[in-house]
Every structure is written in structure tokens, then in C-alpha cells.
């Protein structure tokens, strides 16, 4: 799925929509899709103008979800896991200039043991990577949380996707289900000069190359 998101999908779009400038793209995700968005962005900063996430899994090598998935997909060598961990990847990036936007609900039941946003925050500080981590009181992992702040994420990407020559650009969205997709479609009206919003399942996109 990684190759599909990074290589195959842009080619399909370029081949079928000649007005689309696939060199101007951004990426977003929620939960495990947030993990996928962050890791794909950090491995391909030349391909994406910006990244944002809701409640992402940012340090999977140190959480039960990630340890279970990585041991099954990648085997026992934890050095291999680091290539799919945003907190590990950001430590290797010293040229990130575009702010990373993350929204995290403080009442999220997965926050303490699974999501670990403070680990990512500390890693960003260590390398001087700009991060806007917004801890939102009273919100959990639900779609109401996403619906409340999704316009901010659309606006975040819009400012980096604006094209001087008015070519169409696109925002790649890693979503978990049709409800998330519907919210993105409803909010996409806020995008300026971004005429294509691509939405796919996050299940495979967040997984390692073997998926």
C-alpha cells in the first residue's frame, strides 16, 4: 500500500487528469491513518507540501498496537521497526520547515498507552522541527472530535497547496471509513485551487511495505 500511495496513485491521477499538478500534494490522516500520513510525509518531504493528523499513533515501537503489528509484519528486529515510526523518523530530519499540525483529544482512552504524542513532541524539539500539537480538552478519539476541528486542517493544507499558476493540486487523505470520508468531502469546500481531494482507506497505507 505504501507504493500505491506514494508512487502508483500520483501516476494514475497525472495520467487521467492533465490539469492536476501532482507535484503539489499534501497528506492527512486519523489514528493509524495519522501514523501512515506522518511516516509517509517524513520519508517523502520532497513529494508533500504539508502534513497533519488527528490522534495519530506516533511512536508505535513503544506502544502495544505497534509492537504487535510490527512483530507480525517485520519480525523481531526492532531496528527494522524504526523505519515505520514517526518519532524515530523525525530524529533523522533536520530540514523540516513546514509546521506539522496534530490535534489530540485529552479524553482519548488511547492517549496514555497507545498514541504517545509527547514522545513525538520531544523528538521534534530535539531537531528543531516545527510542530503544532494541540491538546484538546473534553475530546476523545471519536468522529465528533474530527468534525469539530477538521476545518482547521483544511485551512492548514490550503495555505501550502496554493499554486501561483492556478494548476489544480491535491490533498491525500488517509481515512478509516466512510464517515471520515464524508466529513472531508463536506469540508473540502474551504480549499482554494485544490480541486481534487483523494480519500483512501488507512488500513493498508499505515502498514509496512509487506502489506
Coordinates of N, CA and C in Angstrom, one line a residue:
X1 N 0.8 -1.2 0.0 CA 0.0 0.0 0.0 C 0.9 1.3 0.0
X2 N 2.0 1.2 0.6 CA 2.9 2.4 0.6 C 3.3 2.8 -0.8
X3 N 3.6 1.8 -1.7 CA 4.0 2.1 -3.1 C 2.7 2.7 -3.8
X4 N 1.6 2.2 -3.4 CA 0.4 2.7 -4.1 C 0.1 4.2 -3.8
X5 N 0.3 4.5 -2.5 CA 0.1 5.9 -2.1 C 1.1 6.8 -2.6
X6 N 2.4 6.4 -2.6 CA 3.5 7.3 -2.9 C 3.8 7.4 -4.4
X7 N 3.6 6.2 -5.1 CA 4.1 6.1 -6.5 C 2.9 5.9 -7.5
X8 N 2.1 4.9 -7.2 CA 1.1 4.5 -8.2 C 0.0 5.5 -8.3
X9 N -0.6 5.9 -7.1 CA -1.7 6.8 -7.2 C -1.4 8.2 -7.8
X10 N -0.3 8.8 -7.5 CA 0.0 10.1 -8.2 C 0.1 9.9 -9.7
X11 N 0.7 8.7 -10.2 CA 0.8 8.5 -11.6 C -0.6 8.3 -12.3
X12 N -1.5 7.6 -11.6 CA -2.8 7.4 -12.1 C -3.6 8.7 -12.2
X13 N -3.4 9.6 -11.2 CA -4.0 10.9 -11.2 C -3.4 11.7 -12.4
X14 N -2.1 11.7 -12.5 CA -1.5 12.5 -13.5 C -1.9 12.1 -14.9
X15 N -2.0 10.8 -15.1 CA -2.3 10.2 -16.4 C -3.7 10.5 -16.8
X16 N -4.6 10.7 -15.8 CA -6.0 10.8 -16.1 C -6.6 12.2 -16.0
X17 N -5.8 13.1 -15.3 CA -6.2 14.5 -15.1 C -5.1 15.4 -15.4
X18 N -5.0 15.8 -16.6 CA -3.8 16.5 -17.1 C -3.7 17.9 -16.4
X19 N -4.8 18.4 -15.9 CA -4.8 19.7 -15.2 C -4.3 19.6 -13.8
X20 N -4.0 18.4 -13.3 CA -3.6 18.2 -11.9 C -2.1 18.2 -11.8
X21 N -1.6 19.1 -10.9 CA -0.2 19.2 -10.7 C 0.1 18.3 -9.5
X22 N 0.6 17.1 -9.7 CA 0.8 16.1 -8.6 C 2.1 16.4 -7.9
X23 N 2.8 17.4 -8.3 CA 4.0 17.8 -7.5 C 3.6 18.7 -6.3
X24 N 2.3 19.1 -6.3 CA 1.8 19.9 -5.2 C 0.7 19.1 -4.5
X25 N 1.2 18.4 -3.5 CA 0.3 17.5 -2.8 C 0.5 17.6 -1.3
X26 N -0.5 17.3 -0.5 CA -0.4 17.3 1.0 C -1.0 16.0 1.5
X27 N -0.8 15.6 2.7 CA -1.3 14.4 3.2 C -1.8 14.5 4.7
X28 N -2.8 13.8 5.0 CA -3.5 13.9 6.3 C -4.0 12.5 6.7
X29 N -4.1 12.3 8.0 CA -4.7 11.0 8.5 C -5.2 11.1 9.9
X30 N -6.0 10.1 10.3 CA -6.6 10.0 11.6 C -6.2 8.6 12.2
X31 N -5.7 8.6 13.5 CA -5.4 7.4 14.2 C -4.3 6.7 13.5
X32 N -4.5 5.4 13.1 CA -3.5 4.7 12.4 C -3.2 5.3 11.0
X33 N -4.3 6.0 10.5 CA -4.0 6.7 9.2 C -3.2 7.9 9.5
X34 N -3.2 8.5 10.7 CA -2.3 9.6 11.1 C -0.9 9.1 11.1
X35 N -0.7 7.9 11.6 CA 0.6 7.2 11.6 C 1.1 7.1 10.2
X36 N 0.3 6.6 9.3 CA 0.6 6.5 7.9 C 1.0 7.8 7.3
X37 N 0.2 8.8 7.5 CA 0.4 10.2 6.9 C 1.8 10.7 7.4
X38 N 2.0 10.6 8.7 CA 3.3 11.2 9.2 C 4.5 10.5 8.7
X39 N 4.5 9.1 8.7 CA 5.7 8.4 8.2 C 5.9 8.6 6.7
X40 N 4.8 8.6 6.0 CA 4.9 8.8 4.5 C 5.5 10.2 4.2
X41 N 5.0 11.2 4.9 CA 5.5 12.5 4.8 C 7.0 12.6 5.1
X42 N 7.4 12.1 6.2 CA 8.8 12.2 6.7 C 9.7 11.4 5.8
X43 N 9.2 10.5 5.1 CA 10.1 9.7 4.1 C 10.1 10.4 2.8
X44 N 9.1 11.3 2.5 CA 9.0 11.9 1.2 C 8.7 13.4 1.3
X45 N 9.5 14.1 2.0 CA 9.2 15.6 2.2 C 9.3 16.3 0.9
X46 N 10.0 15.7 -0.1 CA 10.0 16.3 -1.5 C 8.7 16.2 -2.2
X47 N 7.9 15.3 -1.8 CA 6.6 15.0 -2.5 C 5.4 15.7 -1.9
X48 N 5.5 16.0 -0.7 CA 4.3 16.6 0.0 C 4.6 18.0 0.6
X49 N 3.7 18.9 0.4 CA 3.9 20.3 0.9 C 3.6 20.4 2.4
X50 N 2.7 19.5 2.9 CA 2.4 19.6 4.3 C 1.8 18.3 4.8
X51 N 1.7 18.2 6.2 CA 1.1 17.0 6.8 C 0.3 17.5 8.0
X52 N -0.8 16.7 8.3 CA -1.5 17.0 9.6 C -2.1 15.6 10.0
X53 N -2.5 15.6 11.3 CA -3.1 14.3 11.8 C -4.0 14.6 13.0
X54 N -5.0 13.7 13.1 CA -5.8 13.7 14.3 C -5.4 12.4 15.1
X55 N -5.1 12.5 16.3 CA -4.9 11.4 17.2 C -4.0 10.3 16.6
X56 N -2.9 10.7 16.0 CA -2.1 9.7 15.4 C -1.3 8.8 16.3
X57 N -1.0 7.6 15.9 CA -0.1 6.7 16.6 C 1.3 7.1 16.2
X58 N 2.1 7.9 17.0 CA 3.3 8.5 16.6 C 4.6 7.8 17.0
X59 N 4.4 6.8 17.9 CA 5.6 6.1 18.4 C 5.3 4.6 18.6
X60 N 5.0 3.9 17.5 CA 4.4 2.6 17.6 C 5.4 1.6 18.2
X61 N 6.7 1.8 18.1 CA 7.6 0.8 18.6 C 7.5 0.8 20.2
X62 N 6.9 1.8 20.7 CA 6.8 1.8 22.2 C 5.3 1.7 22.7
X63 N 4.4 1.2 21.8 CA 3.0 1.0 22.2 C 2.6 -0.4 21.9
X64 N 1.6 -0.9 22.6 CA 1.2 -2.3 22.3 C 0.7 -2.5 20.9
X65 N -0.1 -1.6 20.4 CA -0.6 -1.7 19.0 C 0.6 -1.9 18.0
X66 N 1.6 -1.0 18.1 CA 2.7 -1.1 17.2 C 3.5 -2.3 17.4
X67 N 3.8 -2.7 18.6 CA 4.6 -3.8 18.9 C 4.0 -5.1 18.3
X68 N 2.7 -5.2 18.4 CA 2.0 -6.4 17.9 C 2.1 -6.4 16.4
X69 N 1.8 -5.3 15.7 CA 1.8 -5.2 14.3 C 3.1 -5.4 13.7
X70 N 4.1 -4.7 14.3 CA 5.5 -4.7 13.7 C 6.1 -6.1 13.9
X71 N 5.9 -6.8 15.0 CA 6.5 -8.1 15.2 C 5.9 -9.1 14.2
X72 N 4.6 -8.9 13.8 CA 4.0 -9.7 12.8 C 4.4 -9.4 11.4
X73 N 4.5 -8.1 11.1 CA 4.9 -7.7 9.7 C 6.4 -7.7 9.5
X74 N 7.2 -7.3 10.4 CA 8.6 -7.1 10.2 C 9.5 -8.0 10.9
X75 N 9.0 -8.8 11.9 CA 9.9 -9.7 12.6 C 10.3 -9.1 13.9
X76 N 11.2 -9.7 14.6 CA 11.6 -9.3 16.0 C 12.6 -8.2 16.0
X77 N 13.3 -7.9 14.9 CA 14.4 -6.9 15.0 C 13.8 -5.5 15.1
X78 N 14.0 -4.8 16.2 CA 13.4 -3.5 16.4 C 14.1 -2.4 15.6
X79 N 15.3 -2.7 15.1 CA 15.9 -1.7 14.3 C 15.2 -1.5 13.0
X80 N 14.5 -2.6 12.5 CA 13.7 -2.5 11.3 C 12.4 -1.7 11.6
X81 N 11.9 -1.8 12.8 CA 10.7 -1.1 13.1 C 10.8 0.4 13.0
X82 N 12.0 0.9 13.3 CA 12.2 2.4 13.3 C 11.9 3.1 12.0
X83 N 12.0 2.4 10.9 CA 11.7 3.0 9.6 C 10.2 3.3 9.4
X84 N 9.4 2.8 10.4 CA 7.9 3.0 10.3 C 7.4 3.6 11.6
X85 N 8.2 4.4 12.2 CA 7.9 5.1 13.4 C 8.2 6.6 13.3
X86 N 7.1 7.4 13.4 CA 7.3 8.8 13.1 C 8.3 9.5 14.1
X87 N 8.3 9.0 15.4 CA 9.2 9.6 16.4 C 10.6 9.3 16.0
X88 N 10.9 8.1 15.5 CA 12.2 7.7 15.1 C 12.6 8.5 13.8
X89 N 11.7 8.6 12.9 CA 12.0 9.2 11.6 C 12.3 10.7 11.8
X90 N 11.5 11.4 12.6 CA 11.7 12.8 12.7 C 13.1 13.1 13.3
X91 N 13.7 12.2 14.0 CA 15.0 12.4 14.6 C 16.1 12.5 13.5
X92 N 15.8 11.9 12.3 CA 16.7 11.9 11.2 C 16.5 13.1 10.3
X93 N 15.4 13.9 10.5 CA 15.1 15.0 9.7 C 15.5 16.3 10.3
X94 N 16.4 17.0 9.7 CA 16.9 18.3 10.3 C 16.6 19.4 9.4
X95 N 15.7 19.2 8.3 CA 15.4 20.2 7.4 C 13.9 20.4 7.2
X96 N 13.1 20.0 8.2 CA 11.7 20.2 8.2 C 11.4 21.7 8.5
X97 N 10.8 22.4 7.6 CA 10.5 23.8 7.8 C 9.0 24.1 7.8
X98 N 8.2 23.2 7.3 CA 6.7 23.4 7.3 C 6.2 22.9 8.6
X99 N 5.4 23.6 9.3 CA 4.8 23.1 10.5 C 4.0 21.9 10.4
X100 N 4.1 21.0 11.3 CA 3.3 19.8 11.3 C 2.2 20.0 12.3
X101 N 0.9 19.8 11.9 CA -0.2 20.0 12.7 C -0.8 18.7 13.3
X102 N -0.9 18.6 14.6 CA -1.5 17.5 15.2 C -2.6 17.9 16.2
X103 N -3.8 17.4 16.1 CA -4.8 17.6 17.2 C -5.0 16.3 17.9
X104 N -5.0 16.4 19.3 CA -5.1 15.2 20.1 C -6.1 15.5 21.2
X105 N -7.2 14.7 21.4 CA -8.1 14.8 22.5 C -7.6 14.4 23.8
X106 N -7.7 15.2 24.8 CA -7.2 14.9 26.1 C -8.0 13.7 26.8
X107 N -9.2 13.5 26.4 CA -10.0 12.4 27.0 C -10.0 11.1 26.1
X108 N -9.0 11.1 25.2 CA -8.9 9.9 24.3 C -8.4 8.7 25.2
X109 N -9.1 7.6 25.2 CA -8.8 6.5 26.0 C -7.5 5.8 25.6
X110 N -7.0 6.1 24.4 CA -5.8 5.5 23.8 C -4.6 6.4 24.1
X111 N -4.8 7.6 24.6 CA -3.7 8.6 24.7 C -2.5 8.1 25.4
X112 N -2.7 7.6 26.7 CA -1.5 7.3 27.5 C -0.7 6.1 27.1
X113 N -1.4 5.1 26.6 CA -0.6 3.8 26.3 C -0.3 3.6 24.8
X114 N -1.1 4.2 23.9 CA -1.0 3.9 22.5 C -0.5 5.0 21.6
X115 N -1.0 6.3 21.9 CA -0.7 7.4 20.9 C 0.6 8.1 21.2
X116 N 0.9 8.4 22.5 CA 2.2 8.9 22.9 C 2.6 10.2 22.2
X117 N 1.8 11.2 22.0 CA 2.2 12.4 21.3 C 3.3 13.2 21.9
X118 N 3.5 13.1 23.2 CA 4.6 13.8 23.9 C 5.9 13.3 23.4
X119 N 6.0 12.0 23.1 CA 7.3 11.5 22.6 C 7.7 12.1 21.3
X120 N 6.7 12.3 20.4 CA 6.9 12.9 19.1 C 7.2 14.4 19.3
X121 N 6.6 15.0 20.3 CA 6.9 16.4 20.5 C 8.3 16.6 21.0
X122 N 8.8 15.8 21.9 CA 10.2 15.9 22.3 C 11.2 15.6 21.2
X123 N 10.8 14.7 20.3 CA 11.7 14.4 19.2 C 11.8 15.6 18.3
X124 N 10.6 16.2 18.0 CA 10.6 17.4 17.2 C 11.5 18.6 17.8
X125 N 11.3 18.8 19.1 CA 12.1 19.8 19.7 C 13.6 19.5 19.6
X126 N 14.0 18.3 19.7 CA 15.4 17.9 19.6 C 16.1 18.3 18.3
X127 N 15.3 18.2 17.2 CA 15.8 18.5 15.9 C 15.4 19.9 15.3
X128 N 14.6 20.6 16.1 CA 14.1 21.9 15.7 C 13.0 21.8 14.6
X129 N 12.3 20.7 14.6 CA 11.2 20.6 13.6 C 9.9 21.3 14.1
X130 N 9.3 22.2 13.4 CA 8.2 22.9 13.8 C 6.9 22.0 14.0
X131 N 6.4 22.0 15.2 CA 5.2 21.1 15.4 C 4.2 22.0 16.2
X132 N 2.9 21.9 15.7 CA 1.8 22.5 16.4 C 1.0 21.3 17.0
X133 N 1.2 21.0 18.3 CA 0.5 19.9 18.9 C -0.6 20.6 19.8
X134 N -1.9 20.4 19.4 CA -3.0 21.0 20.1 C -3.7 19.9 20.9
X135 N -3.5 20.0 22.2 CA -4.2 19.1 23.1 C -5.6 19.7 23.4
X136 N -6.6 18.9 23.0 CA -8.0 19.5 23.1 C -8.8 18.9 24.3
X137 N -9.0 19.7 25.3 CA -9.8 19.1 26.5 C -11.2 18.8 26.1
X138 N -11.6 17.7 26.7 CA -13.0 17.2 26.5 C -13.3 16.4 25.3
X139 N -12.2 16.1 24.5 CA -12.4 15.4 23.3 C -11.8 14.0 23.4
X140 N -12.4 13.0 22.7 CA -11.8 11.7 22.7 C -11.3 11.3 21.3
X141 N -11.4 10.0 20.9 CA -10.9 9.5 19.6 C -12.0 9.5 18.6
X142 N -13.1 10.1 18.8 CA -14.3 9.9 18.0 C -14.4 10.9 16.8
X143 N -15.4 10.6 16.0 CA -15.5 11.4 14.8 C -16.1 12.8 15.1
X144 N -16.7 13.0 16.2 CA -17.2 14.3 16.6 C -15.9 15.2 16.9
X145 N -14.9 14.6 17.4 CA -13.6 15.4 17.6 C -13.1 15.8 16.2
X146 N -13.1 14.9 15.2 CA -12.6 15.3 13.9 C -13.5 16.4 13.3
X147 N -14.8 16.2 13.4 CA -15.7 17.1 12.8 C -15.6 18.5 13.3
X148 N -15.2 18.6 14.6 CA -15.1 19.9 15.3 C -13.9 20.7 14.8
X149 N -12.8 20.1 14.5 CA -11.5 20.8 14.1 C -11.1 20.5 12.7
X150 N -11.9 19.8 11.9 CA -11.4 19.5 10.5 C -11.2 20.7 9.6
X151 N -12.0 21.8 9.8 CA -11.8 23.0 9.0 C -10.4 23.6 9.2
X152 N -9.9 23.5 10.5 CA -8.5 24.0 10.7 C -7.5 23.2 9.9
X153 N -7.7 21.9 9.7 CA -6.7 21.1 9.0 C -6.8 21.4 7.5
X154 N -8.0 21.6 7.0 CA -8.2 22.0 5.6 C -7.5 23.4 5.4
X155 N -7.7 24.3 6.3 CA -7.0 25.6 6.1 C -5.5 25.5 6.2
X156 N -5.0 24.6 7.1 CA -3.6 24.4 7.2 C -3.0 24.0 5.9
X157 N -3.6 23.0 5.3 CA -3.1 22.5 4.0 C -3.3 23.5 2.9
X158 N -4.4 24.2 2.9 CA -4.7 25.1 1.8 C -3.6 26.2 1.6
X159 N -3.0 26.6 2.7 CA -2.0 27.7 2.7 C -0.7 27.2 2.0
X160 N -0.5 25.9 2.1 CA 0.7 25.4 1.5 C 0.5 24.8 0.1
X161 N -0.8 24.6 -0.3 CA -1.1 24.0 -1.6 C -1.4 25.0 -2.6
X162 N -1.6 26.3 -2.2 CA -1.9 27.3 -3.2 C -0.9 27.4 -4.3
X163 N -1.4 27.4 -5.5 CA -0.5 27.4 -6.7 C -0.6 28.7 -7.4
X164 N 0.6 29.3 -7.7 CA 0.6 30.6 -8.3 C 0.0 30.6 -9.7
X165 N 0.2 29.4 -10.4 CA -0.3 29.3 -11.8 C -1.7 28.7 -11.9
X166 N -2.3 28.6 -10.7 CA -3.7 28.1 -10.6 C -3.9 26.7 -11.2
X167 N -2.8 25.9 -11.2 CA -3.0 24.5 -11.5 C -3.6 23.8 -10.3
X168 N -4.4 22.8 -10.7 CA -5.0 22.0 -9.6 C -4.0 21.3 -8.8
X169 N -4.2 21.2 -7.5 CA -3.4 20.5 -6.6 C -4.2 19.5 -5.8
X170 N -3.6 18.6 -5.0 CA -4.5 17.6 -4.3 C -4.0 17.3 -2.9
X171 N -5.0 17.0 -2.1 CA -4.8 16.6 -0.7 C -5.2 15.1 -0.5
X172 N -4.2 14.4 -0.1 CA -4.4 12.9 0.0 C -4.8 12.7 1.5
X173 N -5.9 12.0 1.6 CA -6.5 11.8 3.0 C -6.5 10.3 3.3
X174 N -5.9 9.9 4.4 CA -5.9 8.6 4.8 C -7.0 8.4 5.9
X175 N -8.1 7.9 5.5 CA -9.3 7.8 6.4 C -9.6 6.3 6.8
X176 N -10.3 6.1 7.8 CA -10.6 4.8 8.3 C -11.9 4.2 7.8
X177 N -12.8 5.1 7.4 CA -14.1 4.6 7.0 C -14.9 5.7 6.3
X178 N -16.1 5.4 5.9 CA -16.9 6.3 5.0 C -17.3 7.5 5.8
X179 N -17.5 7.4 7.1 CA -17.9 8.6 7.9 C -16.8 9.7 7.9
X180 N -15.5 9.3 8.0 CA -14.4 10.2 7.9 C -14.4 10.8 6.5
X181 N -14.6 10.0 5.5 CA -14.6 10.4 4.1 C -15.7 11.5 3.9
X182 N -16.9 11.3 4.5 CA -18.0 12.2 4.3 C -17.6 13.6 4.9
X183 N -17.0 13.6 6.1 CA -16.6 14.8 6.7 C -15.6 15.6 5.9
X184 N -14.6 14.9 5.3 CA -13.7 15.5 4.4 C -14.3 16.1 3.2
X185 N -15.2 15.4 2.6 CA -15.9 16.0 1.4 C -16.7 17.2 1.8
X186 N -17.4 17.2 2.9 CA -18.1 18.4 3.3 C -17.3 19.6 3.6
X187 N -16.0 19.3 4.1 CA -15.1 20.4 4.4 C -14.3 20.9 3.3
X188 N -14.2 20.1 2.2 CA -13.3 20.4 1.1 C -13.7 21.7 0.3
X189 N -14.9 22.2 0.6 CA -15.3 23.5 0.0 C -14.4 24.6 0.4
X190 N -13.7 24.4 1.5 CA -12.8 25.5 2.0 C -11.5 25.6 1.2
X191 N -11.2 24.6 0.5 CA -10.0 24.6 -0.3 C -10.0 25.5 -1.4
X192 N -8.9 26.3 -1.6 CA -8.8 27.2 -2.8 C -7.7 26.6 -3.7
X193 N -8.1 26.5 -5.0 CA -7.2 26.0 -6.0 C -6.8 24.5 -5.7
X194 N -7.5 23.9 -4.9 CA -7.3 22.4 -4.6 C -8.5 21.7 -5.1
X195 N -8.5 21.2 -6.3 CA -9.7 20.7 -7.0 C -9.9 19.2 -6.8
X196 N -8.9 18.5 -6.3 CA -9.1 17.1 -6.2 C -8.7 16.7 -4.7
X197 N -9.6 16.0 -4.1 CA -9.4 15.5 -2.7 C -9.5 14.0 -2.8
X198 N -8.3 13.3 -2.6 CA -8.3 11.9 -2.8 C -8.4 11.2 -1.4
X199 N -9.3 10.3 -1.2 CA -9.5 9.7 0.1 C -9.4 8.2 -0.1
X200 N -8.6 7.5 0.7 CA -8.5 6.1 0.7 C -8.5 5.5 2.1
X201 N -8.6 4.2 2.1 CA -8.5 3.5 3.4 C -7.2 3.6 4.1
X202 N -7.1 3.8 5.4 CA -5.9 3.9 6.1 C -5.3 2.6 6.5
X203 N -6.1 1.6 6.4 CA -5.7 0.3 6.9 C -4.4 -0.2 6.3
X204 N -4.3 -0.2 5.0 CA -3.1 -0.6 4.4 C -2.0 0.5 4.3
X205 N -2.4 1.7 4.1 CA -1.5 2.8 3.9 C -0.6 3.0 5.2
X206 N -1.1 2.6 6.3 CA -0.3 2.8 7.5 C 0.6 1.7 7.8
X207 N 0.5 0.6 7.1 CA 1.2 -0.6 7.3 C 2.6 -0.6 6.6
X208 N 3.5 -1.4 7.0 CA 4.8 -1.5 6.4 C 4.7 -2.0 4.9
X209 N 5.8 -2.1 4.3 CA 5.9 -2.4 2.9 C 5.3 -3.8 2.5
X210 N 5.3 -4.7 3.5 CA 4.8 -6.1 3.2 C 3.3 -6.1 3.1
X211 N 2.6 -5.1 3.4 CA 1.2 -5.1 3.4 C 0.7 -5.0 1.9

